[in-house]
Short mmCIF file of C-alpha atoms in Angstrom, two decimals:
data_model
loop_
_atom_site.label_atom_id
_atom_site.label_comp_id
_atom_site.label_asym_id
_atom_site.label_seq_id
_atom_site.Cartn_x
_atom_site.Cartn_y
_atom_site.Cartn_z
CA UNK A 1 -31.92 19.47 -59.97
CA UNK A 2 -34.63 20.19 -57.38
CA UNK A 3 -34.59 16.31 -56.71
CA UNK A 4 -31.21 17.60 -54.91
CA UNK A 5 -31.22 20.44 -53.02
CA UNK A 6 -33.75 19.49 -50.40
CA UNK A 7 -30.81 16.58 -50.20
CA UNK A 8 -28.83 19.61 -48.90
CA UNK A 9 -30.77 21.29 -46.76
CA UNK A 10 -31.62 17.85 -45.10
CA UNK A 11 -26.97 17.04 -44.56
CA UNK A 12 -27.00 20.84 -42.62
CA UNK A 13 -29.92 20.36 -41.15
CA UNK A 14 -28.31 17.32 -39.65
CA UNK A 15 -24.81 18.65 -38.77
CA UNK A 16 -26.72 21.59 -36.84
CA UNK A 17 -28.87 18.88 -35.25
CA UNK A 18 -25.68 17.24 -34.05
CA UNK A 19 -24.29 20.13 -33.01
CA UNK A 20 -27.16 20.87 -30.84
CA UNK A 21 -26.52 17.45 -29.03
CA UNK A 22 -23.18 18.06 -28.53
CA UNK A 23 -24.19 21.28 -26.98
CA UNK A 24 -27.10 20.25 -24.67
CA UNK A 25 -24.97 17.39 -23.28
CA UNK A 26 -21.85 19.40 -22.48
CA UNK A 27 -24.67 21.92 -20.93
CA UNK A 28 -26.23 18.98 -19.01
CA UNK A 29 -23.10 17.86 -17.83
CA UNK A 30 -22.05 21.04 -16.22
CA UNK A 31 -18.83 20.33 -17.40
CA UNK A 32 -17.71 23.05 -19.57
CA UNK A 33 -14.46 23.78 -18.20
CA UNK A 34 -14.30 20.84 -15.20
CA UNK A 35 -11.42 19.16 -13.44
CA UNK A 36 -11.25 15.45 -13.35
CA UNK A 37 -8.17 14.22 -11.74
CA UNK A 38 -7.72 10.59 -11.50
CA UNK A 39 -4.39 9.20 -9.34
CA UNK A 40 -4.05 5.39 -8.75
CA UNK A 41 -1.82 3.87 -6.09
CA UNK A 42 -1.63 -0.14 -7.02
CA UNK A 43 0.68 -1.48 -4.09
CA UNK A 44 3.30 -4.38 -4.96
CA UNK A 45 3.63 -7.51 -3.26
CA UNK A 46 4.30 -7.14 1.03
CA UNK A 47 8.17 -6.78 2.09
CA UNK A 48 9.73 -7.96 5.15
CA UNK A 49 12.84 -6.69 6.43
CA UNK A 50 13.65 -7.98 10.40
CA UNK A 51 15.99 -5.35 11.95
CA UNK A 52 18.30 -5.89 15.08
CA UNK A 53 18.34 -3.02 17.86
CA UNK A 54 21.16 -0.26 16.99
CA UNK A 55 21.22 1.45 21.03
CA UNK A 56 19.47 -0.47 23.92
CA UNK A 57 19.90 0.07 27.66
CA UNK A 58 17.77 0.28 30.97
CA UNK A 59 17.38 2.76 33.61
CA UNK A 60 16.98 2.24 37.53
CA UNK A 61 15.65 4.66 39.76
CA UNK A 62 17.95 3.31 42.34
CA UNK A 63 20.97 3.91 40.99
CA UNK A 64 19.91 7.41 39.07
CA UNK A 65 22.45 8.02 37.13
CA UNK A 66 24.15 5.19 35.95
CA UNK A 67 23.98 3.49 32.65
CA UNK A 68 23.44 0.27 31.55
CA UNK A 69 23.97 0.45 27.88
CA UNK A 70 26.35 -2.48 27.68
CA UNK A 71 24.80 -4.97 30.09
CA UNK A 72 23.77 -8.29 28.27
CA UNK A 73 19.96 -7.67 29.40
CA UNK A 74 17.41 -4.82 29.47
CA UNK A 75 14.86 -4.96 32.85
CA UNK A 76 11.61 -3.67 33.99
CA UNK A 77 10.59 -3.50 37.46
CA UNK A 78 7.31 -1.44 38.87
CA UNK A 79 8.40 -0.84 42.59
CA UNK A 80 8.85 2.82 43.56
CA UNK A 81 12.22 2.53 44.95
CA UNK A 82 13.86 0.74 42.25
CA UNK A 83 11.47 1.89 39.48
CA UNK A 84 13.42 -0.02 35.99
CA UNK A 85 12.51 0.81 32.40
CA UNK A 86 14.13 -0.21 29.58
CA UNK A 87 14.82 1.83 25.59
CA UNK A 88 15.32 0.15 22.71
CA UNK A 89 15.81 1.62 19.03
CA UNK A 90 15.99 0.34 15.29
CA UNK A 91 17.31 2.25 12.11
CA UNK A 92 14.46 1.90 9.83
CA UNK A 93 16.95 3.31 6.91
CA UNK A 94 18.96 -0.02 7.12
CA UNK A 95 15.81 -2.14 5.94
CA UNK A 96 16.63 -3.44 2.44
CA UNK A 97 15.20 -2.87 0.19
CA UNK A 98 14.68 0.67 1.65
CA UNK A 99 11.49 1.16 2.98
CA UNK A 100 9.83 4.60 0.59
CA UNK A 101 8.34 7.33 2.40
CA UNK A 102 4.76 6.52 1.02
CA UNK A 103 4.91 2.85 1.98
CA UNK A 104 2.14 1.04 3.63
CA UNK A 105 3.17 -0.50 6.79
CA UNK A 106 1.11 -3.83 7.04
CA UNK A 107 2.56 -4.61 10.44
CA UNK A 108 5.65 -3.93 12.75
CA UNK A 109 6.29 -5.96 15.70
CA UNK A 110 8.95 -5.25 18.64
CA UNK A 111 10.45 -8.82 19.22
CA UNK A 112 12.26 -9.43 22.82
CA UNK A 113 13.19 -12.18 24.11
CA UNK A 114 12.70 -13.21 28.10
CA UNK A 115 16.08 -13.83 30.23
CA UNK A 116 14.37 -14.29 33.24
CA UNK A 117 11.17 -13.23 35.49
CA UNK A 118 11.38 -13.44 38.64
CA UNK A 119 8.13 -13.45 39.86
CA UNK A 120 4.26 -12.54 39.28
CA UNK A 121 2.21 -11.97 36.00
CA UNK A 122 2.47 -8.56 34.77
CA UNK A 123 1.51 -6.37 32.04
CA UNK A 124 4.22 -4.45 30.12
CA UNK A 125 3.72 -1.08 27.60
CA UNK A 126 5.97 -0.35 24.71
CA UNK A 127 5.60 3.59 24.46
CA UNK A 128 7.21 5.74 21.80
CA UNK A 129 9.98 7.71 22.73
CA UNK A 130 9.85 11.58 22.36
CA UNK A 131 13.41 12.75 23.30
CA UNK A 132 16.63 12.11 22.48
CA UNK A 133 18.97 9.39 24.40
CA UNK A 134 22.13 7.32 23.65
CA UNK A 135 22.88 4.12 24.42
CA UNK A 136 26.02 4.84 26.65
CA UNK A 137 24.33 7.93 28.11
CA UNK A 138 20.96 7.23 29.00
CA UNK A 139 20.17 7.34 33.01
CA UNK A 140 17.24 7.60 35.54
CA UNK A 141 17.62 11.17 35.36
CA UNK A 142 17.89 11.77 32.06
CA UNK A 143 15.72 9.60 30.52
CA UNK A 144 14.17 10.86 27.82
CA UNK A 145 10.56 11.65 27.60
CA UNK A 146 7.63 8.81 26.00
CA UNK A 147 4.20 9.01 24.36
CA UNK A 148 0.96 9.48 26.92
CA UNK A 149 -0.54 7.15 24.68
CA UNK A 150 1.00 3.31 24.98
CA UNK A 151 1.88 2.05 21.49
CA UNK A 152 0.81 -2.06 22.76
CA UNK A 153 0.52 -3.71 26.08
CA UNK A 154 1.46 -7.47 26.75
CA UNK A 155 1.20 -9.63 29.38
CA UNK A 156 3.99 -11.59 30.98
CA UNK A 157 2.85 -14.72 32.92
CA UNK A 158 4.47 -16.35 35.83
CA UNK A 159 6.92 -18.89 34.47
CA UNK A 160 7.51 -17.86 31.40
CA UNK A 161 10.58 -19.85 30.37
CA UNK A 162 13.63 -18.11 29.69
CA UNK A 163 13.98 -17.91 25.58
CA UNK A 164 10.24 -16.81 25.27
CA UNK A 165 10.04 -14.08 22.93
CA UNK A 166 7.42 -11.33 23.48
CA UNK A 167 6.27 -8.82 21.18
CA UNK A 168 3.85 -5.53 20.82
CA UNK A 169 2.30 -4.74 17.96
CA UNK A 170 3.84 -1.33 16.74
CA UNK A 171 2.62 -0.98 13.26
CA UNK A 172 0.92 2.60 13.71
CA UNK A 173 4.33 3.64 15.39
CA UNK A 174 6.49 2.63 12.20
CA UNK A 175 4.11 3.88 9.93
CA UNK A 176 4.12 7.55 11.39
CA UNK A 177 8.26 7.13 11.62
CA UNK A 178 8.26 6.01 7.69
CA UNK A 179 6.16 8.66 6.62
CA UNK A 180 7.75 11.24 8.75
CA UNK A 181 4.78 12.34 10.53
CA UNK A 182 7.04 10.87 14.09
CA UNK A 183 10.73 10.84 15.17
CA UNK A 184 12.05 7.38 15.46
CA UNK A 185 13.16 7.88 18.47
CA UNK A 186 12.77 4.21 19.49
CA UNK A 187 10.34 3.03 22.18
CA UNK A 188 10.31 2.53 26.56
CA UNK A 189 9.39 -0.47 27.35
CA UNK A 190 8.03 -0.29 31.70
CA UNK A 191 5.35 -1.98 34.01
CA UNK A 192 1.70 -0.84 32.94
CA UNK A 193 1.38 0.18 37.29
CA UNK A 194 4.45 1.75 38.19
CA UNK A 195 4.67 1.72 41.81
CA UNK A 196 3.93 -0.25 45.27
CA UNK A 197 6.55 -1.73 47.82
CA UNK A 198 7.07 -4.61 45.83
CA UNK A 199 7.07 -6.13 41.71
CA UNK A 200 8.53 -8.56 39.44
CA UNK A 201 11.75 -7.58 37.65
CA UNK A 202 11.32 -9.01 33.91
CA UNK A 203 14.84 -9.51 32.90
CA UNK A 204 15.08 -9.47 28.66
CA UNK A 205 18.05 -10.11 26.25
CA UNK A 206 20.35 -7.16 25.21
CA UNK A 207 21.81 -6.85 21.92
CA UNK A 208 24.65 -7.26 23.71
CA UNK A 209 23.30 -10.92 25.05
CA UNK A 210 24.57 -13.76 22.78
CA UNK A 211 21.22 -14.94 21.51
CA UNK A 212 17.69 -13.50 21.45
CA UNK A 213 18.64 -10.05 21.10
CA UNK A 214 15.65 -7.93 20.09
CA UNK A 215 14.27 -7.79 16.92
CA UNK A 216 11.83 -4.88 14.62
CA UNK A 217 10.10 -7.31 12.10
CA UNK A 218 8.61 -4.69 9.71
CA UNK A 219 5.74 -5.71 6.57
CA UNK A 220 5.46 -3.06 3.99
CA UNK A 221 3.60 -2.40 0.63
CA UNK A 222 4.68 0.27 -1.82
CA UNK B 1 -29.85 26.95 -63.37
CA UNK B 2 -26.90 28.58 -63.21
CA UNK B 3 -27.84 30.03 -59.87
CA UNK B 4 -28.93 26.82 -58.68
CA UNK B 5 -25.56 24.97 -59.89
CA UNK B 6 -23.66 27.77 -57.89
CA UNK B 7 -25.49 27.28 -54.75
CA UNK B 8 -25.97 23.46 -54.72
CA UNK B 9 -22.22 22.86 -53.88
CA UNK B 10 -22.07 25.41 -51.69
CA UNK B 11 -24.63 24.05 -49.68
CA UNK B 12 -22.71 20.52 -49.66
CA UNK B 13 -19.63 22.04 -48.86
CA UNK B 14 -21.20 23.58 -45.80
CA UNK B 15 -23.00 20.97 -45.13
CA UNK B 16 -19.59 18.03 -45.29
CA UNK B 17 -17.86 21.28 -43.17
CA UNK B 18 -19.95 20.96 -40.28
CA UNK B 19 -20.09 17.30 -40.24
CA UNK B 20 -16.60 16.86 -40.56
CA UNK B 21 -15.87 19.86 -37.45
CA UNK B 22 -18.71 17.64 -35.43
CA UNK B 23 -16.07 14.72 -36.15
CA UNK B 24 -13.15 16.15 -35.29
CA UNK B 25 -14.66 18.12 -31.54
CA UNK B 26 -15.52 14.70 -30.81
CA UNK B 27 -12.39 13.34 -31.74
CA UNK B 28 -10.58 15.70 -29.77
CA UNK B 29 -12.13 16.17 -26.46
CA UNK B 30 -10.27 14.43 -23.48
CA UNK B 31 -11.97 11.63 -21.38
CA UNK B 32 -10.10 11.23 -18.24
CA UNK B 33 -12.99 9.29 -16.61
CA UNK B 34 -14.03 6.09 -18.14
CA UNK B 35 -18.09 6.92 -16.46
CA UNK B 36 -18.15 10.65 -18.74
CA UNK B 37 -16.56 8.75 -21.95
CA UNK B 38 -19.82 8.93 -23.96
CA UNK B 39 -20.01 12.53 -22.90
CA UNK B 40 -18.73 15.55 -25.42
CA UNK B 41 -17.92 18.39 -22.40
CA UNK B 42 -14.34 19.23 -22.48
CA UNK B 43 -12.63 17.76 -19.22
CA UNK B 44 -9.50 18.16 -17.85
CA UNK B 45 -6.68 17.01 -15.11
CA UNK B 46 -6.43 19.73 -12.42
CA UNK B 47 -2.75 17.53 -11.29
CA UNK B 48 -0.90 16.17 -14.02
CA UNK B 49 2.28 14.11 -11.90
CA UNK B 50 0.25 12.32 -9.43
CA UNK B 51 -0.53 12.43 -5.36
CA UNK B 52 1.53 10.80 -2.47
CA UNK B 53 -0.15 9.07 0.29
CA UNK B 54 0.61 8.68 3.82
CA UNK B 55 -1.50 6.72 5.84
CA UNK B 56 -2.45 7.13 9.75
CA UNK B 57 -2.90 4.01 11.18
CA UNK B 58 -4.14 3.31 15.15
CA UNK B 59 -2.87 1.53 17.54
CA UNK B 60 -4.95 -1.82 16.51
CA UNK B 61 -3.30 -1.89 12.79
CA UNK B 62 -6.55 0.12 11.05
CA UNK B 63 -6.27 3.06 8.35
CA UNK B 64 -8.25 5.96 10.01
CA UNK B 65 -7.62 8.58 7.42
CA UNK B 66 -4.99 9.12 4.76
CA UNK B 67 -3.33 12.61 3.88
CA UNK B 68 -2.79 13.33 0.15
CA UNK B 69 0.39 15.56 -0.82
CA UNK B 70 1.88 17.01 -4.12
CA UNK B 71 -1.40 18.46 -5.19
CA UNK B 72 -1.02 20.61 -7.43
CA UNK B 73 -2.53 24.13 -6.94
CA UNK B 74 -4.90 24.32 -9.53
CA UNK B 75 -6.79 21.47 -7.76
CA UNK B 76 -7.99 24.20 -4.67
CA UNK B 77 -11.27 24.46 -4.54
CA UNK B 78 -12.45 21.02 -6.02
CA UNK B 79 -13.64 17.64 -3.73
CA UNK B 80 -10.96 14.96 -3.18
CA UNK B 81 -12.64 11.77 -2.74
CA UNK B 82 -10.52 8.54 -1.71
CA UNK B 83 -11.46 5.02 -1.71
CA UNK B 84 -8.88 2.27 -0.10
CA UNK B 85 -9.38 -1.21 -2.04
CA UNK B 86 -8.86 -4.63 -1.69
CA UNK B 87 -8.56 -5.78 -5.02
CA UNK B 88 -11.47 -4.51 -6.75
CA UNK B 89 -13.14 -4.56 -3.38
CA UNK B 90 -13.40 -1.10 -1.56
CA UNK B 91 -12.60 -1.49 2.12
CA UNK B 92 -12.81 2.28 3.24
CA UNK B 93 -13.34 5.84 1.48
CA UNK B 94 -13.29 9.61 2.30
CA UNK B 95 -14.29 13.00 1.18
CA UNK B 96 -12.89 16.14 2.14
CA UNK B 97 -13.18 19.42 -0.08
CA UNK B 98 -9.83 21.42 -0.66
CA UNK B 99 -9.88 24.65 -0.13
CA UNK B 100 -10.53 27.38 -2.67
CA UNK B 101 -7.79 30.08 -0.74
CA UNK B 102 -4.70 29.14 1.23
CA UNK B 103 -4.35 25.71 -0.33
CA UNK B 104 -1.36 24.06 1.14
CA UNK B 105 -1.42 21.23 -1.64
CA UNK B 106 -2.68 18.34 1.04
CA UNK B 107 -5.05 17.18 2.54
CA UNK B 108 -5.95 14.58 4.82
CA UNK B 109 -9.32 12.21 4.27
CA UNK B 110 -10.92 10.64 7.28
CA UNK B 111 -11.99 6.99 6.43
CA UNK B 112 -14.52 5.00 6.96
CA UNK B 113 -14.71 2.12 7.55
CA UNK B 114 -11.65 1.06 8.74
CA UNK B 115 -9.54 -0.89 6.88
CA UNK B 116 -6.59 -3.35 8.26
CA UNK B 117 -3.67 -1.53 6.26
CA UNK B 118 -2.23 -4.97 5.66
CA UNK B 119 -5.53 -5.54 3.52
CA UNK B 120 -5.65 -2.56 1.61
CA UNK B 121 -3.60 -3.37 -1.84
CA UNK B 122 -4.31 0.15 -3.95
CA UNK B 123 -5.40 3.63 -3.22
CA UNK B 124 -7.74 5.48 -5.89
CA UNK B 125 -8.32 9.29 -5.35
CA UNK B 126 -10.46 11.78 -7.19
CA UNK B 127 -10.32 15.40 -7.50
CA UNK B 128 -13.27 16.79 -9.11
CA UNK B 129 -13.83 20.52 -10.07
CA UNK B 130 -12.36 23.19 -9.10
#
């Protein structure tokens, strides 16, 4: 009989030993009454949709308020007189599959393709655009307003042959429209030095032309 | 004897008690992080349907920060700590602490480095505390 009861005393001893442990680690821990919140994001496989232009058009200094919506090409031209710049927007909502608010935009690229250039090398800035403007409307003087920051500049050489296509990167741009932190408003395409008695009119496909019209190629993960 | 016959199961019954409540504690605390599983403190999700992210990306095609919605109230106060990955890689993370009064429910998390976003393939946030 006395064989067993320091048997006994030696089980609670052990349960109060253990719950002394349990004790001094939650205590060591600082974790009595903590938050851990864990959220994973695993992204699926990329997605490209290519989207054709839903409004393009140019504007011309020269002639201020006329519109150019349906002409077969869209032009840029830097001289002060005849200052051209040309809009073009996509409808991100008619990607398929439809691209989710909290998608990942790998990479976005604005796709036009040269009609003609008449003459020079020049640089060229795609620039988001921050007003309103329809195709059919949009003139010289009411143009809408563009970013102060230029999305992507690209350089046109001298002779590039007609059928070229030219693109700026515009992945940050599409990004900001998906996630509704921007307006797609579309972008402004003009000469990076507006300005001087003379420039090179670059001359690009409408969607109107019959081929080469421009093109949003758009990479996603969600 | 008869004393001692009374007390001796008493003892074990206490005794089996205790062990068997040490049991069942550990059974039923919650480990939401694999790193505190061999802990015993009592943890617990601050967010219980998940975060959205949005990413900001620059003009060259980089993630400079992310901003984390649908957080849940009773996460104001803790430390929200991101980490973009490429496969088990990380490519960029961020810290920002929410804030304990006039929590909106995001949050945005400068990162660094900067990761291409076409080479980020998941997006692991932590809230710890409040």
């Amino acid at each position: 009989m006395r064989a067993r009861r320091p048997a006994a005393a030696v089980g609670l001893a052990a349960a109060l030993t253990l719950a002394s442990v349990s004790i001094g680690l939650a205590a060591s821990l600082g974790l009595s009454s903590a938050h851990l919140t864990t959220v994973t994001k695993s992204y699926s496989a990329p997605v490209t949709c290519t989207l054709s232009a839903t409004a393009d058009s140019y504007v011309n200094k020269l002639v201020a308020t006329t519109n150019f919506g349906t002409s077969t090409v869209l032009q840029v031209n830097p001289t002060t007189l005849a200052t051209q710049r040309t809009f073009v927007r996509f409808d991100l909502t008619t990607c398929s599959p439809a691209i989710p608010s909290d998608a990942l935009v790998q990479s976005a690229t604005v796709r036009l393709t040269v009609a003609t250039l008449t003459t020079g090398t020049r640089t060229y800035e795609l620039r988001s655009v921050t007003g309103s403007w329809t195709e059919t409307g949009v003139t010289w003087n009411n143009q809408p307003t563009a970013a102060s920051s230029v999305t992507a500049s690209t350089n046109v050489s001298l002779g590039t042959a007609a059928g070229t296509v030219v693109q700026w990167t515009a992945t940050s741009d599409v990004e900001s429209f998906v996630t509704g932190a921007g307006t797609n408003l579309g972008w402004r395409l003009g000469d990076s030095a507006e300005g001087g008695a003379v420039g090179a009119t670059l001359q690009l496909n409408s969607r109107e032309a019959a081929t080469g019209q421009p093109q949003l190629v758009v990479t996603y993960v969600a | 004897m008869a004393l001692l016959r009374l007390r001796r199961p008493f003892a074990i019954g206490v005794t089996a008690s205790l062990v068997c409540l040490q049991i069942a504690v550990a059974a039923s605390l919650p480990t939401t992080a694999s790193k505190l599983g061999g802990g015993t403190a009592a943890v617990s999700s601050c967010d219980a349907d998940g975060f959205t992210f949005h990413h900001t990306i620059d003009s060259t095609g980089t993630i400079t920060a992310v901003t984390v919605t649908s957080i849940a109230a009773a996460c104001a106060g803790g430390t929200l700590r991101l980490t973009l990955a490429n496969g088990t890689t990380s490519v960029g993370s961020g810290t920002t602490s929410l804030p304990s009064s006039g929590f909106s429910g995001s949050a945005t998390v400068t990162v660094s480095p900067t990761p291409s976003s076409s080479s980020v393939t998941a997006v692991y946030a932590v809230v710890e505390g409040p």
